[in-house]
Coordinates of C-alpha atoms in Angstrom, one line a residue:
M3 CA 2.4 24.6 -8.9
T4 CA 2.6 25.9 -5.3
F5 CA -0.4 25.6 -3.3
V6 CA -0.4 28.5 -0.3
G7 CA -3.0 30.2 1.5
K8 CA -5.7 27.5 1.2
Y9 CA -6.2 27.3 5.0
Y10 CA -9.0 27.2 7.4
M11 CA -9.7 27.0 11.4
S12 CA -12.5 25.8 13.3
G13 CA -13.0 27.2 16.1
K14 CA -12.2 23.7 18.1
M15 CA -9.0 24.3 16.4
K16 CA -8.2 27.5 17.4
L17 CA -9.3 26.7 21.0
R18 CA -6.8 23.6 20.8
L19 CA -4.1 25.9 19.6
V20 CA -4.7 28.3 22.6
L21 CA -4.5 25.7 24.8
F22 CA -1.4 24.2 23.3
I23 CA 0.4 27.7 23.9
L24 CA -0.8 28.3 27.0
S25 CA 0.7 24.7 28.4
L26 CA 4.1 25.7 26.8
S27 CA 3.8 29.2 28.9
T28 CA 4.1 27.3 31.6
G29 CA 7.1 25.6 31.1
V30 CA 5.6 22.2 31.1
V31 CA 4.5 20.1 28.4
F32 CA 4.0 16.5 27.8
S33 CA 4.1 14.7 24.9
N34 CA 2.0 11.5 23.9
T35 CA 4.7 9.7 21.8
T36 CA 8.8 11.0 20.5
V37 CA 9.9 10.3 17.1
T38 CA 13.5 10.1 16.7
I39 CA 15.2 11.2 13.4
Y40 CA 18.6 10.0 12.8
P41 CA 21.5 11.3 11.2
Q42 CA 21.5 8.4 8.9
W43 CA 19.9 8.4 4.9
L44 CA 17.8 5.0 5.1
A45 CA 17.6 2.2 1.9
K46 CA 15.1 -0.3 2.1
G47 CA 16.4 -3.2 -0.1
G48 CA 18.7 -0.6 -1.7
N49 CA 15.4 2.0 -2.2
L50 CA 16.6 5.2 -0.9
R51 CA 14.9 7.8 -3.0
Y52 CA 11.6 8.9 -3.1
E53 CA 10.0 7.6 -6.5
P54 CA 6.5 9.6 -7.6
D55 CA 6.3 6.8 -10.4
R56 CA 5.9 4.1 -7.9
W57 CA 3.4 6.4 -5.3
S58 CA 1.8 8.9 -7.1
K59 CA -0.5 6.7 -9.6
H60 CA -4.7 6.5 -9.5
N61 CA -6.8 3.8 -11.2
G62 CA -8.8 3.9 -14.5
L63 CA -7.4 5.6 -17.9
E64 CA -8.0 9.5 -17.8
Q65 CA -10.7 11.1 -20.0
E66 CA -8.6 12.7 -22.7
F67 CA -9.7 16.5 -21.5
L68 CA -8.7 15.3 -17.9
I69 CA -5.3 14.5 -18.5
P70 CA -4.0 18.2 -18.1
S71 CA -6.1 18.5 -14.5
C72 CA -4.5 15.2 -13.0
R73 CA -1.1 16.5 -14.1
S74 CA -1.2 19.8 -12.8
I75 CA -1.6 18.0 -9.2
R76 CA 1.1 15.2 -10.0
T77 CA -0.6 12.5 -10.7
D78 CA -1.3 10.1 -13.8
S79 CA -2.9 6.8 -14.4
G80 CA -1.7 3.9 -13.1
R81 CA -4.2 1.1 -13.8
W82 CA -5.8 0.4 -17.1
M83 CA -9.1 -2.2 -16.3
N84 CA -11.2 -4.1 -17.8
R85 CA -10.4 -3.6 -21.7
D86 CA -11.6 -6.9 -22.2
L87 CA -14.8 -6.3 -20.7
N88 CA -15.6 -2.6 -22.2
D89 CA -17.4 -2.6 -25.2
N90 CA -17.5 -6.2 -25.6
L91 CA -14.3 -7.2 -26.9
F92 CA -13.9 -10.6 -25.8
Q93 CA -17.7 -11.2 -26.2
D94 CA -18.0 -9.9 -29.5
W95 CA -14.5 -11.5 -30.7
P96 CA -15.2 -14.4 -33.6
E97 CA -13.8 -18.3 -33.8
D98 CA -10.6 -18.9 -35.5
P99 CA -11.9 -20.7 -38.6
N100 CA -9.0 -23.0 -38.7
H101 CA -8.7 -23.8 -34.7
S102 CA -11.7 -24.4 -33.2
G103 CA -12.2 -23.1 -29.6
Y104 CA -9.4 -20.4 -30.0
P105 CA -10.1 -16.9 -30.8
D106 CA -9.0 -15.3 -34.6
P107 CA -5.6 -13.8 -34.6
N108 CA -6.6 -11.4 -37.3
Y109 CA -9.5 -10.1 -35.4
L110 CA -7.2 -7.1 -33.8
K111 CA -4.5 -6.3 -36.8
N112 CA -7.6 -4.0 -38.0
V113 CA -6.3 -0.3 -37.2
T114 CA -9.3 1.5 -37.2
K115 CA -10.5 -1.5 -34.2
Q116 CA -7.1 -0.6 -32.9
Q117 CA -8.0 2.8 -32.9
E118 CA -11.2 2.3 -31.0
L119 CA -10.1 0.1 -28.1
F120 CA -6.4 1.4 -27.5
S121 CA -6.3 5.4 -28.5
K122 CA -7.5 6.5 -24.7
Y123 CA -4.2 4.3 -23.5
L124 CA -2.0 5.7 -25.9
A125 CA -3.4 9.4 -24.9
N126 CA -2.7 8.7 -21.3
I127 CA 1.2 7.4 -21.6
N128 CA 1.9 10.2 -24.0
S129 CA 1.4 12.9 -21.8
G130 CA 5.0 13.6 -20.4
Y131 CA 5.3 10.8 -17.6
K132 CA 6.7 7.6 -17.5
N133 CA 4.8 4.5 -18.5
E134 CA 4.1 2.4 -15.5
M135 CA 0.6 1.0 -16.3
I136 CA -0.8 -1.8 -15.1
M137 CA -3.2 -3.5 -17.1
V138 CA -5.7 -5.9 -15.7
T139 CA -8.9 -7.9 -17.3
R140 CA -12.0 -8.6 -15.7
S141 CA -11.9 -12.2 -17.5
H142 CA -15.9 -12.8 -16.4
N143 CA -17.1 -12.4 -20.1
W144 CA -16.4 -14.6 -22.9
P145 CA -18.0 -14.9 -26.4
N146 CA -20.6 -17.8 -26.6
W147 CA -19.1 -19.9 -29.2
M148 CA -16.5 -21.0 -26.5
N149 CA -17.7 -23.8 -24.1
Q150 CA -17.5 -22.7 -20.3
S151 CA -20.0 -25.7 -18.8
E152 CA -17.7 -25.9 -16.0
H153 CA -18.2 -22.6 -14.6
E154 CA -21.8 -22.2 -15.0
G155 CA -21.0 -19.9 -18.0
H156 CA -18.7 -17.7 -16.9
F157 CA -15.2 -18.8 -17.7
P158 CA -14.0 -21.1 -20.1
N159 CA -13.1 -24.8 -19.7
N160 CA -10.2 -24.5 -22.3
V161 CA -7.6 -22.4 -19.8
D162 CA -5.3 -22.1 -22.8
A163 CA -7.5 -20.9 -24.8
A164 CA -8.5 -18.3 -22.6
A165 CA -5.3 -17.3 -22.4
E166 CA -4.7 -16.9 -26.0
F167 CA -7.1 -14.1 -26.3
M168 CA -4.8 -12.0 -23.3
M169 CA -1.6 -13.0 -25.7
L170 CA -4.1 -11.5 -28.5
M171 CA -5.5 -8.4 -26.9
V172 CA -1.4 -7.2 -26.0
Q173 CA -0.4 -7.9 -29.1
G174 CA -3.0 -5.3 -31.0
V175 CA -1.6 -3.0 -28.1
Y176 CA 2.0 -3.6 -29.1
D177 CA 0.6 -3.1 -32.9
Y178 CA -1.0 0.1 -32.5
T179 CA 1.5 1.9 -30.1
Q180 CA 4.4 0.8 -31.6
G181 CA 5.6 -1.7 -28.8
Q182 CA 4.7 0.7 -25.9
I183 CA 2.6 -1.9 -24.0
P184 CA 1.9 -1.4 -20.5
P185 CA 4.7 -2.9 -18.3
Y186 CA 2.5 -4.9 -15.8
F187 CA -0.1 -7.1 -16.6
E188 CA -2.8 -8.3 -13.6
V189 CA -3.9 -11.9 -15.2
I190 CA -7.8 -11.3 -13.3
N191 CA -9.3 -8.9 -10.8
E192 CA -10.2 -10.4 -7.4
P193 CA -11.0 -13.9 -8.5
E194 CA -11.7 -15.2 -5.2
A195 CA -14.7 -13.1 -5.3
D196 CA -16.1 -15.8 -8.2
W197 CA -15.5 -18.2 -6.1
Q198 CA -18.2 -20.4 -7.2
I199 CA -17.2 -20.5 -10.5
L200 CA -13.2 -20.6 -10.4
N201 CA -11.3 -23.0 -8.2
F202 CA -8.7 -20.4 -7.0
S203 CA -6.6 -23.4 -5.7
T204 CA -6.8 -24.6 -9.3
T205 CA -7.8 -23.1 -12.3
V206 CA -6.6 -19.7 -11.1
G207 CA -3.6 -21.1 -10.5
I208 CA -3.1 -22.7 -14.3
Y209 CA -4.4 -19.6 -16.1
H210 CA -1.8 -17.4 -14.2
K211 CA 0.8 -19.7 -15.4
A212 CA -1.0 -20.1 -18.8
V213 CA -1.4 -16.5 -19.8
A214 CA 2.5 -15.7 -18.1
E215 CA 4.0 -18.2 -20.3
K216 CA 2.2 -17.0 -23.6
L217 CA 3.1 -13.4 -22.4
H218 CA 6.6 -13.9 -21.5
A219 CA 6.9 -15.8 -24.9
R220 CA 6.5 -12.5 -27.0
F221 CA 6.7 -9.6 -24.9
N222 CA 9.0 -7.8 -22.3
I223 CA 6.3 -7.3 -19.5
K224 CA 5.7 -8.2 -15.6
V225 CA 3.3 -10.7 -14.9
A226 CA 1.3 -10.2 -11.8
G227 CA -1.3 -12.1 -9.9
P228 CA -3.4 -13.4 -7.9
T229 CA -5.1 -9.2 -7.1
I230 CA -7.2 -10.6 -4.1
T231 CA -8.3 -8.3 -2.1
G232 CA -11.1 -9.8 0.5
Y233 CA -9.1 -13.1 1.5
N234 CA -5.8 -11.0 2.4
T235 CA -7.5 -8.9 5.0
D236 CA -9.3 -12.1 6.1
I237 CA -6.5 -14.4 5.7
D238 CA -6.4 -15.9 9.5
R239 CA -10.0 -16.4 9.5
N240 CA -10.9 -19.9 10.5
D241 CA -7.6 -21.1 11.2
F242 CA -6.4 -19.6 8.3
S243 CA -8.3 -22.1 5.8
F244 CA -8.3 -19.6 2.7
W245 CA -4.1 -19.8 3.3
P246 CA -3.8 -23.7 1.8
K247 CA -5.4 -22.3 -1.3
L248 CA -3.1 -19.3 -1.5
V249 CA -0.3 -22.0 -1.2
Q250 CA -1.7 -24.1 -3.6
F251 CA -2.0 -21.0 -6.2
M252 CA 1.3 -20.1 -5.5
D253 CA 2.7 -23.5 -5.6
I254 CA 1.2 -23.8 -9.2
A255 CA 2.1 -20.2 -10.5
L256 CA 4.6 -18.6 -8.5
D257 CA 7.6 -19.7 -11.1
H258 CA 5.7 -17.7 -13.8
L259 CA 5.1 -14.4 -12.3
D260 CA 6.9 -11.5 -11.8
V261 CA 4.8 -9.8 -9.4
F262 CA 2.5 -10.4 -6.6
S263 CA -0.5 -8.4 -6.7
F264 CA -3.4 -7.8 -4.2
H265 CA -5.5 -5.0 -2.7
S266 CA -5.6 -3.0 0.8
Y267 CA -9.0 -1.2 2.1
N268 CA -10.2 0.5 5.1
S269 CA -13.7 0.8 5.9
L270 CA -15.4 4.2 7.1
V271 CA -18.2 3.0 9.9
V272 CA -20.4 6.0 11.0
S273 CA -22.7 5.8 13.9
G274 CA -24.4 8.5 14.8
K275 CA -22.5 11.2 15.6
S276 CA -19.4 8.7 15.8
H277 CA -17.3 7.4 13.0
R278 CA -14.1 4.7 12.9
F279 CA -12.1 2.9 10.5
T280 CA -11.4 -1.0 10.1
G281 CA -9.8 -2.7 7.5
N282 CA -6.1 -3.5 6.7
N283 CA -4.0 -0.5 7.6
E284 CA -2.0 -0.4 9.4
A285 CA -1.0 -4.1 11.4
R286 CA -2.9 -6.1 8.8
L287 CA -1.4 -4.6 5.7
V288 CA 2.4 -5.3 7.4
A289 CA 1.2 -9.0 8.8
F290 CA 0.1 -10.1 5.4
V291 CA 3.2 -8.9 3.8
D292 CA 5.6 -10.5 6.0
L293 CA 3.6 -13.6 5.7
I294 CA 3.5 -13.6 1.6
E295 CA 7.4 -13.0 2.1
S296 CA 7.9 -15.3 4.3
Y297 CA 6.7 -18.4 2.1
V298 CA 8.4 -16.8 -0.9
H299 CA 11.8 -16.7 0.4
R300 CA 11.2 -20.2 2.2
K301 CA 10.7 -21.6 -1.7
K302 CA 12.6 -19.6 -3.6
G303 CA 15.1 -18.4 -1.4
K304 CA 14.5 -14.6 -2.1
I305 CA 11.4 -12.3 -2.1
I306 CA 9.4 -11.6 -4.1
P307 CA 8.1 -7.9 -5.7
L308 CA 4.6 -6.4 -4.5
I309 CA 2.1 -4.4 -6.0
I310 CA -1.2 -2.9 -4.2
S311 CA -2.9 -2.5 -7.3
E312 CA -6.0 -0.7 -5.6
Y313 CA -5.8 0.7 -1.9
G314 CA -7.4 3.5 0.1
R315 CA -11.0 3.7 1.4
G316 CA -13.4 0.7 1.0
G317 CA -16.7 0.4 2.1
V318 CA -19.0 2.7 3.9
K319 CA -21.4 1.4 6.7
G320 CA -24.0 3.4 8.6
I321 CA -24.9 6.4 5.9
S322 CA -24.8 6.2 2.0
S323 CA -21.5 5.9 0.2
T324 CA -22.5 7.6 -2.7
A325 CA -24.3 10.6 -1.5
P326 CA -22.1 14.0 -1.2
S327 CA -20.6 13.9 2.4
G328 CA -18.2 15.6 4.2
I329 CA -16.9 12.4 5.9
V330 CA -16.7 10.3 3.2
D331 CA -14.5 12.7 1.3
F332 CA -12.6 12.8 4.5
S333 CA -12.2 9.2 5.3
T334 CA -11.1 8.6 1.3
I335 CA -8.1 11.0 1.9
Y336 CA -7.0 10.0 5.0
N337 CA -7.3 6.3 4.5
A338 CA -5.5 7.2 1.1
N339 CA -2.6 8.4 3.1
A340 CA -2.6 6.4 5.9
H341 CA -1.9 3.4 3.6
R342 CA 1.0 5.4 1.3
F343 CA 2.4 5.9 4.9
T344 CA 2.5 2.3 5.1
Q345 CA 3.7 1.1 1.6
I346 CA 6.3 3.2 1.5
G347 CA 7.7 2.1 5.1
L348 CA 7.4 -1.8 3.3
R349 CA 9.3 -0.3 0.1
E350 CA 11.9 -3.0 -0.2
Y351 CA 8.8 -5.5 -1.0
V352 CA 6.2 -3.1 -2.6
D353 CA 7.1 -2.2 -5.9
R354 CA 4.2 0.5 -6.1
G355 CA 0.9 1.1 -5.2
V356 CA -1.9 2.5 -7.2
V357 CA -5.0 4.5 -5.1
F358 CA -8.0 3.5 -5.6
L359 CA -9.3 7.4 -7.1
L360 CA -10.4 8.1 -10.6
S361 CA -9.7 11.2 -12.4
N362 CA -13.5 11.2 -12.7
E363 CA -16.4 8.2 -12.4
Q364 CA -19.5 10.1 -13.5
S365 CA -21.7 8.4 -15.8
P366 CA -25.8 8.9 -16.5
E367 CA -26.5 6.4 -14.5
H368 CA -23.8 7.4 -11.5
E369 CA -23.5 10.9 -10.4
S370 CA -21.6 10.6 -7.3
L371 CA -17.9 12.3 -7.2
N372 CA -16.8 10.1 -4.2
W373 CA -13.9 8.4 -5.9
S374 CA -13.4 11.6 -8.4
L375 CA -10.2 14.1 -8.5
F376 CA -12.2 16.3 -10.7
T377 CA -15.4 17.3 -12.2
L378 CA -16.4 16.9 -15.7
Q379 CA -15.7 20.4 -15.9
G380 CA -11.9 19.9 -14.5
K381 CA -12.7 21.3 -10.7
P382 CA -11.0 19.7 -8.4
T383 CA -12.9 18.3 -6.0
R384 CA -11.5 18.0 -1.9
I385 CA -10.5 14.2 -3.2
A386 CA -7.8 15.9 -4.7
D387 CA -6.0 17.1 -1.3
V388 CA -4.7 14.0 -1.8
F389 CA -2.1 14.4 -4.5
E390 CA -1.7 18.2 -3.4
F391 CA -0.6 17.0 0.3
W392 CA 2.6 15.0 -1.5
Y393 CA 2.8 17.6 -4.4
N394 CA 6.4 18.8 -3.7
F395 CA 8.2 15.4 -2.9
T396 CA 10.4 14.3 -6.4
S397 CA 13.4 11.9 -7.0
E398 CA 15.4 14.8 -5.4
Y399 CA 14.3 13.8 -2.2
S400 CA 15.8 10.6 -0.1
F401 CA 14.8 9.0 3.1
I402 CA 16.0 9.5 6.4
R403 CA 15.8 6.9 9.5
T404 CA 13.2 7.4 11.7
S405 CA 12.0 5.5 14.8
S406 CA 9.1 5.1 16.9
Q407 CA 8.7 5.1 21.1
S408 CA 9.4 2.0 22.3
N409 CA 7.4 2.2 24.9
G410 CA 5.6 -1.4 24.6
Q411 CA 2.4 0.5 23.6
E412 CA 0.3 0.7 20.4
R413 CA 1.7 3.3 18.6
T414 CA -0.8 5.8 17.1
V415 CA 1.6 7.9 15.0
S416 CA 3.7 6.6 11.9
P417 CA 6.5 9.0 10.9
L418 CA 8.3 8.8 7.6
A419 CA 11.3 11.7 7.3
M420 CA 13.3 13.0 4.2
S421 CA 15.7 15.3 3.0
S422 CA 16.2 17.1 -0.1
P423 CA 19.9 18.6 -0.5
L424 CA 19.0 20.6 -4.0
N425 CA 16.0 22.2 -2.1
N426 CA 18.2 22.7 1.6
E427 CA 15.4 21.3 3.6
T428 CA 14.4 18.2 5.7
V429 CA 10.6 17.3 5.9
I430 CA 9.2 15.5 9.0
L431 CA 5.7 13.4 8.3
L432 CA 3.7 11.9 10.5
H433 CA 0.1 10.1 10.3
S434 CA -1.9 10.4 13.2
Y435 CA -4.4 7.1 13.8
S436 CA -5.9 8.8 17.1
Q437 CA -9.2 11.0 17.2
Q438 CA -7.3 12.3 19.5
S439 CA -4.6 15.9 19.4
Q440 CA -1.5 14.3 19.6
T441 CA 1.7 16.2 21.1
V442 CA 4.9 14.6 19.7
K443 CA 8.4 15.4 20.5
I444 CA 11.0 15.7 17.6
V445 CA 14.5 13.9 18.7
F446 CA 17.1 14.6 16.7
Q447 CA 19.4 12.1 17.7
D448 CA 22.7 13.9 19.0
D449 CA 21.2 17.2 17.6
W450 CA 22.7 16.4 14.3
I451 CA 20.5 19.3 13.4
T452 CA 18.9 21.6 15.4
P453 CA 15.9 23.7 13.6
T454 CA 13.6 26.0 15.2
T455 CA 11.3 27.7 12.5
G456 CA 9.7 25.8 9.6
E457 CA 6.4 25.5 8.1
A458 CA 3.7 23.2 8.7
T459 CA 1.0 21.7 6.2
C460 CA -1.5 19.3 7.5
I461 CA -5.1 17.6 6.3
T462 CA -7.6 16.9 9.1
I463 CA -11.0 16.4 10.0
E464 CA -13.4 20.0 11.2
D465 CA -16.3 19.9 13.5
N466 CA -18.5 19.3 10.7
W467 CA -17.0 16.1 9.3
N468 CA -15.8 18.2 6.3
P469 CA -11.9 17.5 5.4
I470 CA -9.8 20.7 5.6
I471 CA -6.1 21.1 4.1
T472 CA -3.9 24.0 5.8
F473 CA -0.8 25.2 3.9
N474 CA 2.7 26.0 5.3
R475 CA 1.6 27.6 8.9
P476 CA 4.4 28.6 10.5
F477 CA 5.7 27.3 13.5
D478 CA 8.4 27.3 16.0
I479 CA 9.6 24.1 17.7
G480 CA 12.6 26.0 19.2
K481 CA 9.6 27.8 21.4
T482 CA 7.6 24.2 22.5
Q483 CA 11.0 22.5 23.4
G484 CA 11.1 20.2 20.2
M485 CA 7.2 19.2 20.2
V486 CA 4.4 19.6 17.3
E487 CA 0.8 18.7 17.7
L488 CA -1.2 16.8 15.2
P489 CA -4.7 17.4 15.2
P490 CA -6.9 14.4 15.2
E491 CA -6.9 11.7 12.3
A492 CA -4.5 14.4 11.0
T493 CA -1.5 13.9 7.9
C494 CA 1.2 16.3 8.5
R495 CA 4.3 17.6 6.8
F496 CA 6.9 20.1 9.2
T497 CA 9.4 21.3 6.8
F498 CA 12.7 23.1 8.4
K499 CA 15.7 24.5 6.3
T500 CA 18.8 22.6 6.3
H501 CA 22.2 23.2 4.5
S502 CA 23.4 20.3 2.6
G503 CA 26.4 20.3 4.6
Q504 CA 24.6 19.5 7.5
L505 CA 22.8 16.4 6.1
P506 CA 23.8 12.5 6.7
K507 CA 27.2 11.1 5.7
V508 CA 26.5 7.6 5.8
T509 CA 23.3 5.4 4.5
L510 CA 21.6 2.7 6.9
N511 CA 20.6 -0.1 4.2
E512 CA 17.8 -2.2 5.4
T513 CA 17.7 -6.0 4.2
T514 CA 15.1 -8.5 5.8
Y515 CA 15.4 -12.7 6.5
Y516 CA 12.7 -14.3 7.5
G517 CA 11.8 -17.2 10.1
T518 CA 12.1 -21.0 8.3
D519 CA 8.4 -21.5 9.6
V520 CA 5.1 -19.2 9.0
I521 CA 1.6 -19.9 10.9
I522 CA 3.3 -21.5 13.5
P523 CA 0.9 -22.7 16.5
I524 CA 1.2 -21.2 19.7
K525 CA 1.6 -24.6 22.1
D526 CA 2.1 -24.2 25.7
S527 CA 2.1 -20.2 25.5
I528 CA 5.3 -20.9 23.4
A529 CA 6.4 -20.7 19.6
V530 CA 9.7 -20.8 18.3
T531 CA 11.4 -20.6 15.1
T532 CA 14.7 -19.9 13.5
I533 CA 16.8 -17.2 11.2
S534 CA 19.7 -17.9 9.4
L535 CA 21.9 -15.0 8.3
P536 CA 24.6 -13.9 6.3
V537 CA 28.2 -13.5 7.6
V538 CA 27.8 -9.4 7.4
E539 CA 28.5 -6.9 9.2
I540 CA 25.2 -5.8 10.5
H541 CA 24.5 -2.3 12.4
N542 CA 21.4 -2.8 14.2
G543 CA 18.3 -4.8 13.6
I544 CA 14.2 -4.9 14.0
L545 CA 12.8 -8.3 14.9
R546 CA 9.0 -7.9 13.6
V547 CA 6.5 -10.4 14.8
S548 CA 2.9 -11.1 13.7
T549 CA 0.3 -13.1 15.7
S550 CA -3.3 -14.3 15.2
W551 CA -5.9 -15.2 18.2
P552 CA -9.3 -15.6 18.2
T553 CA -11.3 -12.8 19.6
T554 CA -12.8 -15.4 21.8
E555 CA -9.4 -15.6 23.3
T556 CA -7.8 -13.9 26.5
N557 CA -4.2 -13.9 25.4
D558 CA -1.1 -11.3 25.1
L559 CA 2.2 -11.5 23.9
K560 CA 5.0 -11.9 27.1
S561 CA 8.4 -11.6 26.2
V562 CA 10.5 -12.7 23.1
T563 CA 14.1 -14.0 23.1
L564 CA 16.2 -14.1 20.6
N565 CA 19.3 -16.7 21.2
S566 CA 18.0 -16.9 24.8
Q567 CA 18.3 -13.2 24.9
T568 CA 15.2 -11.1 26.0
L569 CA 14.3 -8.2 23.6
D570 CA 12.6 -5.0 25.7
S571 CA 12.5 -2.5 23.5
F572 CA 9.2 -2.6 21.5
F573 CA 6.1 -1.2 20.2
K574 CA 2.9 -2.4 18.2
L575 CA 1.8 -1.6 15.1
Y576 CA -1.8 0.3 15.0
D577 CA -4.8 -2.1 14.8
S578 CA -7.7 -0.3 13.0
D579 CA -9.5 -3.6 13.5
R580 CA -9.5 -4.0 17.2
Q581 CA -12.8 -2.0 17.4
N582 CA -14.5 -3.8 14.6
S583 CA -17.3 -6.1 15.9
D584 CA -17.4 -8.3 12.6
I585 CA -13.9 -9.4 13.1
H586 CA -13.1 -13.0 14.3
T587 CA -9.6 -12.6 15.1
Y588 CA -6.9 -10.1 16.5
M589 CA -4.0 -9.7 14.4
D590 CA -1.2 -7.4 16.1
V591 CA 2.5 -6.8 14.7
W592 CA 5.0 -5.9 17.2
E593 CA 8.9 -4.5 16.7
F594 CA 11.7 -5.0 18.7
D595 CA 14.7 -3.2 18.8
V596 CA 17.7 -5.7 18.4
H597 CA 21.5 -4.4 19.4
S598 CA 24.1 -5.6 17.0
T599 CA 26.3 -8.1 19.4
L600 CA 22.8 -10.1 19.2
L601 CA 23.4 -10.3 15.7
N602 CA 27.0 -11.4 15.1
T603 CA 25.7 -15.2 14.2
T604 CA 24.5 -16.8 11.5
S605 CA 22.0 -18.6 13.0
I606 CA 19.1 -17.5 15.7
T607 CA 16.2 -18.8 17.4
V608 CA 13.7 -16.5 18.1
Q609 CA 10.9 -17.7 21.0
V610 CA 7.7 -16.0 21.6
N611 CA 6.4 -15.9 24.5
F612 CA 2.7 -15.7 25.3
S613 CA 0.5 -15.3 28.6
N614 CA -2.0 -17.7 28.5
K615 CA -0.7 -21.3 28.4
E616 CA -4.2 -22.6 27.7
S617 CA -4.8 -19.8 24.6
K618 CA -5.2 -20.9 21.0
G619 CA -3.2 -18.8 18.2
Y620 CA -0.8 -18.7 15.7
V621 CA 2.7 -16.5 15.1
T622 CA 2.2 -15.6 12.0
S623 CA 5.5 -14.9 10.4
V624 CA 8.8 -13.2 11.9
A625 CA 11.0 -10.9 9.9
L626 CA 14.5 -9.6 10.9
V627 CA 15.1 -6.4 9.5
T628 CA 19.1 -6.3 9.6
A629 CA 21.0 -2.5 8.6
K630 CA 24.4 -2.1 7.5
L631 CA 26.1 1.2 7.2
V632 CA 27.9 1.9 4.2
P633 CA 29.1 6.0 3.1
S634 CA 26.4 8.1 1.4
D635 CA 26.6 9.4 -2.2
I636 CA 24.2 11.4 -1.9
K637 CA 25.4 15.4 -2.1

């Protein structure tokens, strides 16, 4: 499918374009920022190609009549939710007459029962796409014959018996589908929300361990957890008070988990005629990923794959979250794209992401379409623009190295770049976090290609707060001194035709190494950690430093030294929570350029210096992303 001609322009957008053209005619054009594109393919942990199966999934099984509609925009279900809860599967499950307190192992051997419970899943996975399904349970509704006295009637006292339910449920899926079970299994959805009935540090960890042991004993399946949501956003609240609980969970379950999973959201806040987004993306998301990977690397000597099994637009404040609304629709599209940009940039660690969008969410009790891709009649909603924007990208596209401007400031534009030798095109993708237009200068290092004309596709917001997508508008950066304009809060792709002979001949392969310490207290304005490196040739590096301190403190990062050498080229990731009046801490992520001459050693001491000697706070983690140049095999 090709989406063309669907483009509208408001009066303000026309004025903005006219002003931009007038400024070019005077010969003086000022850019807000610069994005550099290098003649190098970019692999992160060996991941070089764009893989739609990792990034184009949505939550919830699709109604069978909507499966063709979803495939028409190249998305399919990535998460099978609440099978234990729906149809009272666990609640109606009888007790094993031969083993008191355990489920009857014969209950799901009934083919009619299997058809009732699992046929929708089978229709979803047999619809032409690779089965990358994540099965997740609520683990909150159990039969009355189970003793649940220790958990206020909502979770069994016998954790082993609860894990047996999981194993038998997956066995039922295995039998019905002739072995086509979901490749991933999340043990319990958002368990920290049930803190009154479940001890996260112990019960939740022991439950994950028990389920993983039973599933691994029978099936080739990857077990994921803990599938947390709010705690990862507020991980640094009250001096990281939740962190010890998460550490205790990992110490119990880490040896048995294949994947660490969590959720990541940004909320919409509306006040009068203004709006803003607050939440994880992008600084807090990156900081949390680095914190988890730092701890796991210290314990296991390697990283753990991550799954973000829900992400996008979270809560809505100031207006209804369910009534039809242009700004809610825009927020849903905008945050889905913003999070995908960040996840792709973290693809060395993030195995996959599943956006919280549904094929259709409507029911007799719920008429809203604010999470829906299609109406019940199969008509696409505005939310479908999320997938229309990414529609053209297939595994024929590979990533190219980019960099943001190292000007010591918080960046407002996030870049990606891909090329396809098969399609003879290079695509620059830019996501703007600013509510103002951004003029971006695109620099192709050493003029490795010198494109002029191309086509631009953008999603942005109209004056009336409705989302708008414009497809394949022609542009000519030869006439604009290499500059393009991003409308406010826009996600854009700029496509140039490039012959395959012009594409990079080398690949930059990135690998991350972590500091030996996490959550390092700032003492006398200093925090120090060390990083160990193998003896390898390194072309360049990026040092990523995450910091946190209370909003009541006045502090700033003053400088960073690496083996006593000051790093002076850096920028900050965008912090969407900076203007959030409900937060208690500032969490920042700084990225420093590191020259290869500073990396010809196996031991690195990193010292982070702050401006206020009296201020409290932490360096959450330190990550060194190293890069090695290797010949490219892309043709």
